[in-house]
Coordinates of C-alpha atoms and ligand atoms in Angstrom, one line a residue:
X43 CA -58.0 -5.1 76.5
X44 CA -54.3 -5.9 78.4
X45 CA -52.0 -5.5 75.8
X46 CA -48.0 -7.8 77.3
X47 CA -46.9 -7.0 73.6
X48 CA -44.3 -9.3 73.4
X49 CA -44.1 -8.8 69.5
X50 CA -42.9 -6.5 69.4
X51 CA -39.8 -6.8 69.8
X52 CA -40.2 -9.8 67.8
X53 CA -39.8 -10.4 64.5
X54 CA -41.4 -13.2 62.5
X55 CA -41.5 -15.6 60.3
X56 CA -43.9 -17.6 58.0
X57 CA -43.7 -21.2 57.4
X58 CA -45.8 -23.1 55.1
X59 CA -45.4 -26.4 56.1
X60 CA -45.8 -28.3 53.4
X61 CA -43.1 -27.0 51.6
X62 CA -40.5 -26.2 54.5
X63 CA -39.1 -29.6 55.3
X64 CA -40.3 -33.2 54.7
X65 CA -38.6 -35.9 57.6
X66 CA -40.3 -38.7 56.5
X67 CA -40.1 -38.9 52.9
X68 CA -43.6 -38.1 51.8
X69 CA -42.6 -35.8 49.5
X70 CA -45.1 -33.5 51.8
X71 CA -42.9 -31.3 54.9
X72 CA -44.1 -31.8 58.1
X73 CA -43.8 -30.5 61.9
X74 CA -41.1 -33.1 62.8
X75 CA -39.1 -31.0 60.4
X76 CA -40.4 -28.1 61.0
X77 CA -38.8 -28.6 64.8
X78 CA -35.5 -29.9 62.8
X79 CA -35.2 -26.3 62.1
X80 CA -36.0 -24.3 65.4
X81 CA -31.9 -23.6 66.2
X82 CA -32.0 -22.3 62.6
X83 CA -34.9 -20.2 63.5
X84 CA -33.8 -18.7 66.6
X85 CA -30.1 -18.2 64.5
X86 CA -31.6 -16.4 62.1
X87 CA -32.7 -13.9 65.2
X88 CA -37.0 -14.9 64.3
X89 CA -39.0 -15.2 67.4
X90 CA -42.3 -15.7 65.9
X91 CA -43.5 -18.7 63.8
X92 CA -46.6 -17.9 62.1
X93 CA -47.1 -21.8 60.9
X94 CA -49.6 -21.9 57.8
X95 CA -53.2 -24.2 59.2
X96 CA -51.8 -27.2 59.8
X97 CA -55.7 -29.0 60.7
X98 CA -56.6 -32.2 58.7
X99 CA -57.2 -31.3 55.6
X100 CA -58.1 -33.6 52.3
X101 CA -55.7 -30.4 50.8
X102 CA -58.5 -28.7 48.2
X103 CA -56.2 -25.3 49.3
X104 CA -53.4 -26.1 50.8
X105 CA -54.8 -26.7 54.0
X106 CA -57.4 -24.1 54.2
X107 CA -60.2 -25.8 53.7
X108 CA -60.0 -27.7 57.2
X109 CA -61.4 -31.0 57.7
X110 CA -61.3 -31.2 61.5
X111 CA -60.2 -28.8 64.1
X112 CA -58.7 -30.1 66.7
X113 CA -56.8 -33.2 64.5
X114 CA -53.3 -32.6 63.0
X115 CA -52.9 -33.0 59.4
X116 CA -51.7 -36.6 59.0
X117 CA -49.5 -35.6 56.6
X118 CA -47.7 -33.1 59.1
X119 CA -47.6 -35.4 62.1
X120 CA -50.0 -36.2 65.2
X121 CA -51.2 -33.8 68.2
X122 CA -48.4 -34.9 69.7
X123 CA -45.9 -34.0 67.3
X124 CA -47.7 -30.2 67.3
X125 CA -47.4 -30.0 71.2
X126 CA -43.5 -31.1 70.5
X127 CA -43.2 -28.5 68.6
X128 CA -44.4 -25.4 70.9
X129 CA -42.2 -27.2 73.8
X130 CA -39.1 -27.0 72.4
X131 CA -40.0 -23.4 70.4
X132 CA -40.6 -22.4 73.9
X133 CA -37.0 -23.7 74.7
X134 CA -36.1 -21.9 72.8
X135 CA -37.4 -18.1 73.0
X136 CA -39.4 -18.8 69.7
X137 CA -43.9 -18.1 69.8
X138 CA -46.0 -20.2 67.5
X139 CA -49.4 -18.8 65.7
X140 CA -51.4 -21.1 64.3
X141 CA -53.3 -19.6 61.3
X142 CA -57.5 -20.6 62.1
X143 CA -59.4 -20.5 59.1
X144 CA -63.1 -19.1 59.9
X145 CA -64.6 -18.0 57.5
X146 CA -64.9 -21.7 55.4
X147 CA -64.0 -25.1 56.3
X148 CA -64.0 -28.2 54.0
X149 CA -66.8 -29.7 52.1
X150 CA -65.5 -32.8 54.3
X151 CA -66.1 -31.6 57.5
X152 CA -68.4 -32.7 60.1
X153 CA -70.2 -30.1 59.8
X154 CA -70.7 -29.7 56.2
X155 CA -71.7 -33.4 55.6
X156 CA -74.1 -32.8 58.3
X157 CA -75.4 -29.9 56.9
X158 CA -75.8 -31.2 53.6
X159 CA -77.5 -34.7 54.6
X160 CA -80.1 -33.0 57.2
X161 CA -81.6 -29.6 56.1
X162 CA -83.4 -29.5 59.6
X163 CA -79.7 -30.2 61.7
X164 CA -77.6 -27.6 63.3
X165 CA -74.6 -27.4 62.0
X166 CA -77.2 -26.8 58.8
X167 CA -76.9 -23.0 60.3
X168 CA -73.1 -23.2 60.8
X169 CA -73.6 -22.5 56.4
X170 CA -74.9 -20.4 54.4
X171 CA -77.7 -22.7 52.1
X172 CA -80.2 -20.7 50.0
X173 CA -82.3 -21.9 47.6
X174 CA -81.7 -21.0 43.3
X175 CA -83.7 -19.2 41.4
X176 CA -85.7 -20.3 39.0
X177 CA -85.8 -18.1 35.5
X178 CA -87.5 -20.1 32.1
X179 CA -86.9 -23.8 33.3
X180 CA -83.2 -23.4 34.5
X181 CA -81.5 -23.1 38.2
X182 CA -79.8 -20.6 39.1
X183 CA -77.6 -19.4 42.0
X184 CA -79.2 -17.2 45.0
X185 CA -77.2 -14.3 44.0
X186 CA -74.7 -13.1 41.4
X187 CA -71.6 -12.8 43.8
X188 CA -68.6 -13.8 42.1
X189 CA -65.8 -15.9 44.1
X190 CA -61.7 -15.0 44.3
X191 CA -61.3 -18.2 42.6
X192 CA -63.3 -16.7 39.6
X193 CA -66.1 -18.7 39.6
X194 CA -69.8 -18.0 41.3
X195 CA -70.2 -18.1 44.5
X196 CA -72.4 -20.5 45.6
X197 CA -72.1 -24.1 44.4
X198 CA -75.1 -26.7 43.8
X199 CA -75.9 -29.6 46.5
X200 CA -76.6 -32.2 44.1
X201 CA -80.2 -33.4 43.4
X202 CA -82.1 -30.2 45.3
X203 CA -81.9 -26.7 44.6
X204 CA -80.2 -25.5 47.5
X205 CA -77.2 -23.7 46.6
X206 CA -74.2 -22.8 49.4
X207 CA -72.0 -19.8 49.7
X208 CA -68.6 -20.3 49.1
X209 CA -66.2 -17.3 48.5
X210 CA -63.1 -19.6 47.7
X211 CA -62.9 -23.2 46.6
X212 CA -66.4 -24.4 46.0
X213 CA -64.9 -27.1 47.8
X214 CA -64.4 -24.4 51.0
X215 CA -68.2 -23.4 51.9
X216 CA -68.3 -19.6 54.3
X217 CA -69.6 -20.3 57.9
X218 CA -72.7 -18.1 59.2
X219 CA -71.0 -16.0 61.3
X220 CA -74.5 -14.7 62.6
X221 CA -75.3 -17.8 64.0
X222 CA -74.1 -17.7 67.8
X223 CA -73.7 -21.1 67.3
X224 CA -71.4 -21.1 65.3
X225 CA -69.2 -18.7 66.7
X226 CA -68.9 -20.5 70.1
X227 CA -67.6 -23.9 67.6
X228 CA -65.0 -21.9 66.8
X229 CA -64.9 -20.3 70.4
X230 CA -63.5 -23.8 71.2
X231 CA -61.4 -24.4 69.6
X232 CA -59.4 -21.6 70.2
X233 CA -59.6 -21.8 73.3
X234 CA -58.4 -25.7 72.6
X235 CA -55.1 -24.2 71.4
X236 CA -54.6 -21.8 73.7
X237 CA -54.7 -24.1 76.5
X238 CA -52.5 -26.7 74.4
X239 CA -50.0 -23.8 74.4
X240 CA -49.7 -21.6 71.3
X241 CA -49.4 -18.1 71.3
X242 CA -51.4 -17.0 69.5
X243 CA -53.4 -17.0 65.7
X244 CA -53.1 -15.8 62.3
X245 CA -57.3 -14.9 61.4
X246 CA -57.5 -16.3 57.9
X247 CA -60.1 -13.8 56.0
X248 CA -61.4 -12.4 58.8
X249 CA -62.8 -9.4 56.4
X250 CA -64.9 -11.7 55.0
X251 CA -67.0 -13.4 58.3
X252 CA -69.7 -10.8 58.2
X253 CA -71.9 -11.1 55.1
X254 CA -74.1 -8.5 53.2
X255 CA -78.0 -9.1 55.5
X256 CA -79.9 -10.7 52.8
X257 CA -77.5 -11.3 50.7
X258 CA -78.5 -9.2 47.6
X259 CA -77.6 -9.0 44.1
X260 CA -74.2 -6.5 43.9
X261 CA -76.1 -3.7 41.5
X262 CA -72.3 -3.6 40.2
X263 CA -71.3 -4.6 36.6
X264 CA -70.0 -8.8 36.5
X265 CA -67.1 -9.5 34.8
X266 CA -66.1 -11.4 32.2
X267 CA -67.2 -14.5 34.3
X268 CA -70.2 -13.2 34.2
X269 CA -70.5 -12.3 37.9
X270 CA -69.5 -9.4 40.4
X271 CA -67.1 -9.2 42.8
X272 CA -68.0 -6.9 44.4
X273 CA -66.3 -6.9 48.0
X274 CA -69.0 -4.2 49.1
X275 CA -70.9 -7.6 49.7
X276 CA -68.7 -9.7 52.0
X277 CA -65.5 -7.9 53.0
X278 CA -65.2 -5.6 55.9
X279 CA -68.6 -5.3 56.7
X280 CA -69.4 -4.1 60.5
X281 CA -70.6 -6.7 62.0
X282 CA -66.9 -8.7 61.9
X283 CA -66.4 -6.1 64.1
X284 CA -68.5 -7.4 66.6
X285 CA -67.6 -11.2 66.1
X286 CA -63.8 -10.1 67.1
X287 CA -65.4 -7.6 70.1
X288 CA -67.1 -10.9 71.7
X289 CA -64.6 -13.7 70.3
X290 CA -62.2 -11.0 72.2
X291 CA -64.1 -10.8 75.3
X292 CA -64.5 -14.9 75.4
X293 CA -60.9 -16.5 74.1
X294 CA -58.4 -14.0 72.8
X295 CA -58.4 -11.5 76.5
X296 CA -58.2 -14.2 78.5
X297 CA -54.4 -15.3 76.9
X298 CA -51.5 -13.6 75.9
X299 CA -52.0 -14.2 73.5
X300 CA -51.1 -12.3 69.9
X301 CA -54.2 -12.3 67.1
X302 CA -53.2 -11.1 63.4
X303 CA -55.9 -11.2 61.5
X304 CA -55.8 -11.3 57.0
X305 CA -57.6 -7.7 56.2
X306 CA -58.1 -8.6 52.5
X307 CA -60.8 -6.7 50.4
X308 CA -59.9 -3.4 50.6
X309 CA -60.0 -2.2 54.0
X310 CA -59.2 0.6 54.9
X311 CA -56.5 1.7 57.6
X312 CA -59.3 3.9 59.5
X313 CA -61.5 0.9 58.9
X314 CA -58.8 -1.5 60.2
X315 CA -58.2 0.9 63.2
X316 CA -61.7 0.0 64.7
X317 CA -60.5 -4.2 64.9
X318 CA -56.6 -2.9 66.1
X319 CA -56.4 0.0 67.9
X320 CA -54.6 -0.5 72.0
X321 CA -58.0 1.1 73.3
X322 CA -60.0 -1.6 72.5
X323 CA -59.9 -3.2 69.6
X324 CA -60.1 -6.4 69.7
X325 CA -57.6 -8.3 67.9
X326 CA -53.9 -6.7 68.0
X327 CA -52.6 -6.5 64.8
X328 CA -54.0 -6.9 60.4
X329 CA -52.3 -7.5 57.6
X330 CA -53.1 -5.6 55.1
X331 CA -52.9 -6.1 50.8
X332 CA -51.0 -2.6 50.4
X333 CA -47.5 -2.8 49.9
X334 CA -48.0 -6.0 47.8
X335 CA -48.9 -6.3 43.8
X336 CA -47.7 -2.6 43.3
X337 CA -45.6 -3.8 40.4
X338 CA -48.3 -4.1 38.1
X339 CA -48.9 -7.7 38.1
X340 CA -52.1 -8.4 39.6
X341 CA -55.0 -9.3 36.6
X342 CA -51.4 -8.5 34.5
X343 CA -52.2 -10.8 31.4
X344 CA -53.2 -8.2 28.8
X345 CA -50.4 -5.5 30.2
X346 CA -47.4 -5.0 28.3
X347 CA -43.8 -4.9 29.9
X348 CA -44.1 -0.8 30.4
X349 CA -47.2 -1.3 32.2
X350 CA -45.8 -4.0 35.0
X351 CA -43.2 -2.0 37.0
X352 CA -42.6 -1.0 40.5
X353 CA -45.0 2.0 41.7
X354 CA -42.5 2.7 44.2
X355 CA -43.4 6.1 44.7
X356 CA -47.5 4.4 45.0
X357 CA -45.9 1.9 47.8
X358 CA -44.0 4.6 49.6
X359 CA -47.5 6.0 50.1
X360 CA -49.7 3.2 51.0
X361 CA -47.0 2.7 54.1
X362 CA -47.1 6.0 55.2
X363 CA -51.3 5.8 55.4
X364 CA -51.1 2.9 57.2
X365 CA -48.0 3.9 59.5
X366 CA -50.1 7.8 59.7
X367 CA -53.4 5.9 61.2
X368 CA -51.9 3.1 63.1
X369 CA -48.5 4.7 64.9
X370 CA -49.5 5.4 68.3
X371 CA -52.4 4.5 68.1
X372 CA -52.1 0.2 66.7
X373 CA -48.9 -2.9 66.2
X374 CA -49.2 -3.8 62.7
X375 CA -47.4 -6.4 61.3
X376 CA -44.9 -5.7 57.8
X377 CA -44.4 -8.0 55.1
X378 CA -43.1 -8.0 51.1
X379 CA -45.6 -11.6 50.2
X380 CA -46.6 -15.0 52.4
X381 CA -47.5 -17.6 50.4
X382 CA -51.0 -16.3 48.2
X383 CA -47.7 -14.6 46.1
X384 CA -45.2 -15.1 44.0
X385 CA -41.3 -14.2 45.4
X386 CA -40.7 -11.0 46.2
X387 CA -37.7 -11.5 44.8
X388 CA -39.5 -11.4 41.0
X389 CA -41.6 -9.1 41.9
X390 CA -39.6 -5.9 43.3
X391 CA -35.7 -7.5 43.5
X392 CA -34.1 -8.8 40.9
X393 CA -32.6 -11.8 39.6
X394 CA -29.9 -10.0 37.9
X395 CA -28.6 -8.8 41.3
X396 CA -29.7 -11.1 43.3
X397 CA -28.0 -10.7 46.3
X398 CA -28.7 -6.8 46.3
X399 CA -32.0 -6.8 45.8
X400 CA -32.5 -9.0 48.2
X401 CA -30.5 -7.4 51.2
X402 CA -32.4 -3.9 50.1
X403 CA -35.5 -5.6 50.4
X404 CA -34.1 -6.6 53.9
X405 CA -33.1 -3.3 54.7
X406 CA -36.6 -1.1 53.7
X407 CA -38.5 -3.5 56.1
X408 CA -36.7 -4.5 58.1
X409 CA -36.3 -0.9 59.6
X410 CA -40.6 0.5 59.0
X411 CA -43.0 1.0 61.3
X412 CA -44.5 -2.2 62.8
X413 CA -43.6 -6.0 63.6
X414 CA -41.8 -7.3 59.6
X415 CA -42.5 -10.8 58.9
X416 CA -40.0 -12.8 56.3
X417 CA -42.0 -15.4 54.4
X418 CA -39.9 -18.8 54.4
X419 CA -37.1 -18.8 51.6
X420 CA -36.6 -14.9 51.3
X421 CA -33.3 -15.2 53.7
X422 CA -31.6 -17.1 51.1
X423 CA -33.3 -15.3 48.1
X424 CA -35.5 -17.8 45.9
X425 CA -36.9 -16.2 43.3
X426 CA -40.2 -17.3 41.1
X427 CA -40.1 -21.3 39.9
X428 CA -40.5 -20.4 36.4
X429 CA -42.4 -23.4 35.9
X430 CA -42.4 -25.5 32.2
X431 CA -46.3 -25.8 31.8
X432 CA -49.7 -24.7 32.5
X433 CA -50.5 -28.2 34.4
X434 CA -47.5 -27.8 37.2
X435 CA -49.5 -24.5 38.4
X436 CA -52.5 -26.7 39.2
X437 CA -50.9 -27.9 41.9
X438 CA -53.1 -24.7 43.2
X439 CA -56.6 -24.6 44.0
X440 CA -57.0 -21.0 43.2
X441 CA -55.1 -21.9 39.6
X442 CA -57.1 -24.9 38.6
X443 CA -60.2 -21.6 39.0
X444 CA -58.3 -19.7 37.3
X445 CA -56.8 -21.0 33.5
X446 CA -60.8 -21.7 32.7
X447 CA -61.9 -18.4 33.3
X448 CA -58.7 -17.1 31.0
X449 CA -58.5 -20.1 28.3
X450 CA -62.4 -18.4 28.5
X451 CA -62.2 -15.2 27.5
X452 CA -59.4 -16.3 24.9
X453 CA -55.8 -16.0 25.9
X454 CA -53.4 -18.3 25.0
X455 CA -51.9 -21.0 26.1
X456 CA -48.9 -18.5 26.3
X457 CA -49.6 -15.7 27.6
X458 CA -51.1 -18.1 30.7
X459 CA -48.4 -19.8 30.5
X460 CA -46.3 -16.6 31.1
X461 CA -49.0 -14.8 33.3
X462 CA -48.8 -17.3 35.7
X463 CA -45.4 -17.6 36.0
X464 CA -45.2 -14.6 36.9
X465 CA -48.3 -13.8 39.1
X466 CA -49.5 -17.5 40.4
X467 CA -49.0 -18.1 44.4
X468 CA -47.0 -21.7 43.5
X469 CA -43.9 -19.4 42.9
X470 CA -44.1 -18.9 46.6
X471 CA -44.5 -22.7 48.0
X472 CA -41.9 -24.0 46.6
X473 CA -39.9 -26.4 48.2
X474 CA -37.4 -25.3 50.7
X475 CA -33.8 -25.7 49.8
X476 CA -31.6 -26.8 52.4
X477 CA -29.2 -28.4 50.4
X478 CA -27.6 -28.3 47.1
X479 CA -28.1 -32.9 46.9
X480 CA -31.4 -33.9 45.6
X481 CA -34.0 -31.9 45.5
X482 CA -32.5 -29.7 47.7
X483 CA -32.0 -31.6 51.0
X484 CA -36.2 -30.9 51.3
X485 CA -37.2 -34.5 51.1
X486 CA -35.9 -38.0 50.7
X487 CA -38.7 -38.8 48.4
X488 CA -40.7 -37.1 45.5
X489 CA -42.0 -33.5 46.3
X490 CA -45.4 -32.3 46.7
X491 CA -44.0 -29.3 44.4
X492 CA -40.8 -29.6 42.5
X493 CA -38.3 -27.5 43.0
X494 CA -36.8 -24.4 41.0
X495 CA -33.7 -25.7 39.5
X496 CA -31.3 -23.0 40.5
X497 CA -30.7 -24.6 44.9
X498 CA -28.3 -26.8 42.3
X499 CA -26.1 -23.4 42.0
X500 CA -26.1 -22.0 45.1
X501 CA -29.4 -20.6 46.3
X502 CA -30.0 -23.3 49.2
X503 CA -29.8 -22.5 53.0
X504 CA -25.8 -24.7 53.0
X505 CA -24.4 -23.0 50.6
X506 CA -26.1 -19.0 51.4
X507 CA -24.8 -20.5 54.9
X508 CA -21.3 -21.0 54.1
X509 CA -20.4 -17.3 51.7
X510 CA -20.0 -14.5 54.4
X511 CA -21.1 -12.4 52.1
X512 CA -24.3 -14.6 51.3
X513 CA -28.3 -13.4 52.1
X514 CA -28.3 -15.3 54.7
X515 CA -25.7 -14.2 56.6
X516 CA -26.6 -10.7 56.0
X517 CA -30.2 -11.6 57.4
X518 CA -29.1 -12.9 60.6
X519 CA -26.7 -9.7 60.7
X520 CA -29.7 -7.0 60.0
X521 CA -32.3 -8.8 62.6
X522 CA -29.6 -8.5 65.1
X523 CA -29.4 -5.1 64.6
X524 CA -33.5 -4.8 64.3
X525 CA -33.9 -6.4 67.5
X526 CA -31.3 -4.1 69.5
X527 CA -33.6 -2.4 72.8
X528 CA -32.3 1.3 71.0
X529 CA -33.6 0.2 67.8
X530 CA -36.0 -1.1 68.3
X531 CA -37.2 2.2 70.6
X532 CA -37.0 4.4 68.1
X533 CA -39.0 2.2 65.0
X534 CA -41.4 1.8 67.2
X535 CA -41.4 5.1 68.8
X536 CA -39.7 7.3 66.3
X537 CA -41.3 9.9 64.4
X538 CA -41.0 8.0 60.6
X539 CA -40.5 10.8 58.2
X540 CA -40.4 9.4 54.0
X541 CA -38.0 11.6 52.6
X542 CA -38.1 13.3 48.8
X543 CA -41.9 10.6 48.9
X544 CA -42.4 11.9 44.8
X545 CA -38.7 10.3 43.9
X546 CA -39.7 7.5 42.2
X547 CA -36.0 5.4 42.4
X548 CA -35.8 6.0 45.9
X549 CA -37.3 4.7 48.9
X550 CA -35.6 6.8 51.4
X551 CA -37.0 7.4 55.6
X552 CA -36.1 9.1 58.6
X553 CA -36.8 7.4 61.7
X554 CA -36.3 10.5 64.8
X555 CA -36.5 8.4 67.9
X556 CA -33.9 7.6 70.7
X557 CA -31.7 7.1 67.4
X558 CA -31.7 9.3 63.9
X559 CA -32.1 6.2 61.4
X560 CA -31.8 6.6 58.0
X561 CA -32.7 3.9 55.1
X562 CA -32.1 4.8 51.7
X563 CA -32.7 2.1 49.4
X564 CA -32.6 2.7 45.3
X565 CA -35.5 0.0 43.7
X566 CA -33.5 0.0 40.9
X567 CA -31.7 -2.4 38.5
X568 CA -29.6 0.0 37.3
X569 CA -27.8 3.8 38.6
X570 CA -29.5 6.2 40.6
X571 CA -27.6 9.8 41.8
X572 CA -29.7 11.1 45.1
X573 CA -29.1 14.2 47.1
X574 CA -27.8 13.9 50.4
X575 CA -27.7 16.7 53.1
X576 CA -27.5 14.7 56.1
X577 CA -24.7 13.9 58.4
X578 CA -23.7 10.8 58.2
X579 CA -22.4 9.0 62.3
X580 CA -22.7 5.5 61.2
X581 CA -23.2 3.3 58.0
X582 CA -25.3 0.3 60.3
X583 CA -26.2 -1.9 57.8
X584 CA -25.0 -2.3 53.6
X585 CA -25.0 -4.2 50.4
X586 CA -22.0 -3.3 48.3
X587 CA -18.3 -2.4 49.7
X588 CA -17.9 1.2 49.3
X589 CA -20.0 4.0 49.6
X590 CA -20.2 7.0 46.6
X591 CA -21.4 10.5 48.2
X592 CA -19.6 13.3 45.7
X593 CA -20.3 16.7 46.8
X594 CA -23.5 15.2 48.6
X595 CA -24.7 13.6 46.3
X596 CA -25.1 9.9 46.7
X597 CA -24.1 7.5 43.1
X598 CA -26.6 5.0 44.4
X599 CA -25.4 1.1 42.0
X600 CA -28.7 -1.2 41.4
X601 CA -30.1 -2.0 44.5
X602 CA -27.6 -0.8 47.4
X603 CA -29.3 0.2 50.3
X604 CA -27.9 1.8 53.5
X605 CA -29.3 2.0 56.6
X606 CA -27.3 5.2 59.2
X607 CA -27.7 6.5 61.9
X608 CA -27.4 10.5 60.6
Ligands
GLC917 C1 -56.4 -16.7 52.8 C2 -55.1 -18.2 53.1 C3 -55.4 -18.2 51.8 C4 -56.3 -19.6 51.1 C5 -57.9 -18.0 51.2 C6 -59.3 -19.3 51.5 O1 -56.3 -15.7 52.4 O2 -53.5 -16.9 52.7 O3 -53.9 -18.8 50.9 O4 -56.1 -19.3 49.7 O5 -57.4 -17.7 52.8 O6 -58.6 -19.6 53.2

């Protein structure tokens, strides 16, 4: 496959459209709201937008449950609005990636409705529908797989013995990629949007599109739900490569487009390389999950605070593992978080050192090997909003399923709320505050999800812009640096070395290329000493106003971070 690689001097930005900016007062962000902020995004310095799904959807799972792939969600606008957005983005040198859900549709998709209504229709074969088991008169699911939403992965079709498979919400039936007719439908959808001018796709949940042939029971032990979360059965199976090869051959390779797969399910860099290597990988990059949740927060409801600390050594090793396999052979995206995670400021940074930690996280990510993707709101240092009640979190399909599961396991509501406040992905979805007016200027109506309180106290775009030392102004400056040809060349082609990788507090790395670029970041909310024997030629970026370097020892203040030329 020929790569034109326009994304290699790019910086990406992830948009959760529902929460970006509402232009018509219905409480939901929309395409015209986004369009009105294209100058803002250009000035920030980003030039690739991954927009989470914008297709017509009953919104069980924030639009990942698609009802009609050919129609823009009326909450977000019209097909014409999308055309305008694409055109105006291109005028500003910004490329658009749409988010394509390939693993499932909504139960309200025409295909699924037909599939349920008529067992003999073509669409029946688009889904994974099997007879349940009858044991002692009781109807049980066809196998013991667990969904990612903490329930059986099967839902009964009312009035029948049939079940459909759903790895995510019960309202999102999985489609059957082993069916060539189904694959053709997705090829047509992708072609349609590429012909309309989009520049590529984020391919949702591709890790899961192939299932173990015959759909056997997992032989692993069930968890507290009584079912088995077994990625061997439905993640990163070899057929994924075949399906994506065909997709590339028939569609992607005919366009100058970027394809970034979402590869969860514990994919290894070696497995990923088959999908993304520059020689014959069918897609361009994959988002892996190895650098998120390195603070013990995942599945942490029963853990005490000591077990919920950032494991910086592991984080560094994970970056290095992926670098070592992908460098020279494949492109890689970099990110701290997206719409599926709590805010990185609350995960790895600190609200007590909001400005310092937001800048530190940016410097550290921006100069690693890969194409950085910033998640909306990171540029103003948004933290988790800590909603006051469990019900506030029911705006998310995952939480609607998780909370009953946790209650069944005997956790108190206080423990569940604390867990949600720390770990819910809804935290990353609170609307963007554009100013300090009511609802942060996000909407003139009632926002679909409450904003946190912080926008009233300076954490909003306008106030951030007005402060010369703010996070947002630092972002602009740092991204400008990242995109300078010499620096970009060094980051992408220089040799990366992580210095003192076993150091539990300091993330220090060196890129040895056209330039010698070094990042030194203290990831702790306290002072840490760090031995340093390099000659500093230039301090390119720094988040404090003085340097404490004495007799080859840095005194690094909380979240102090440098980009140096050495
Ligand atoms: C991806 C999306 C997530 C969604 C899931 C099911 O992981 O990022 O938001 O819930 O797929 O589509």
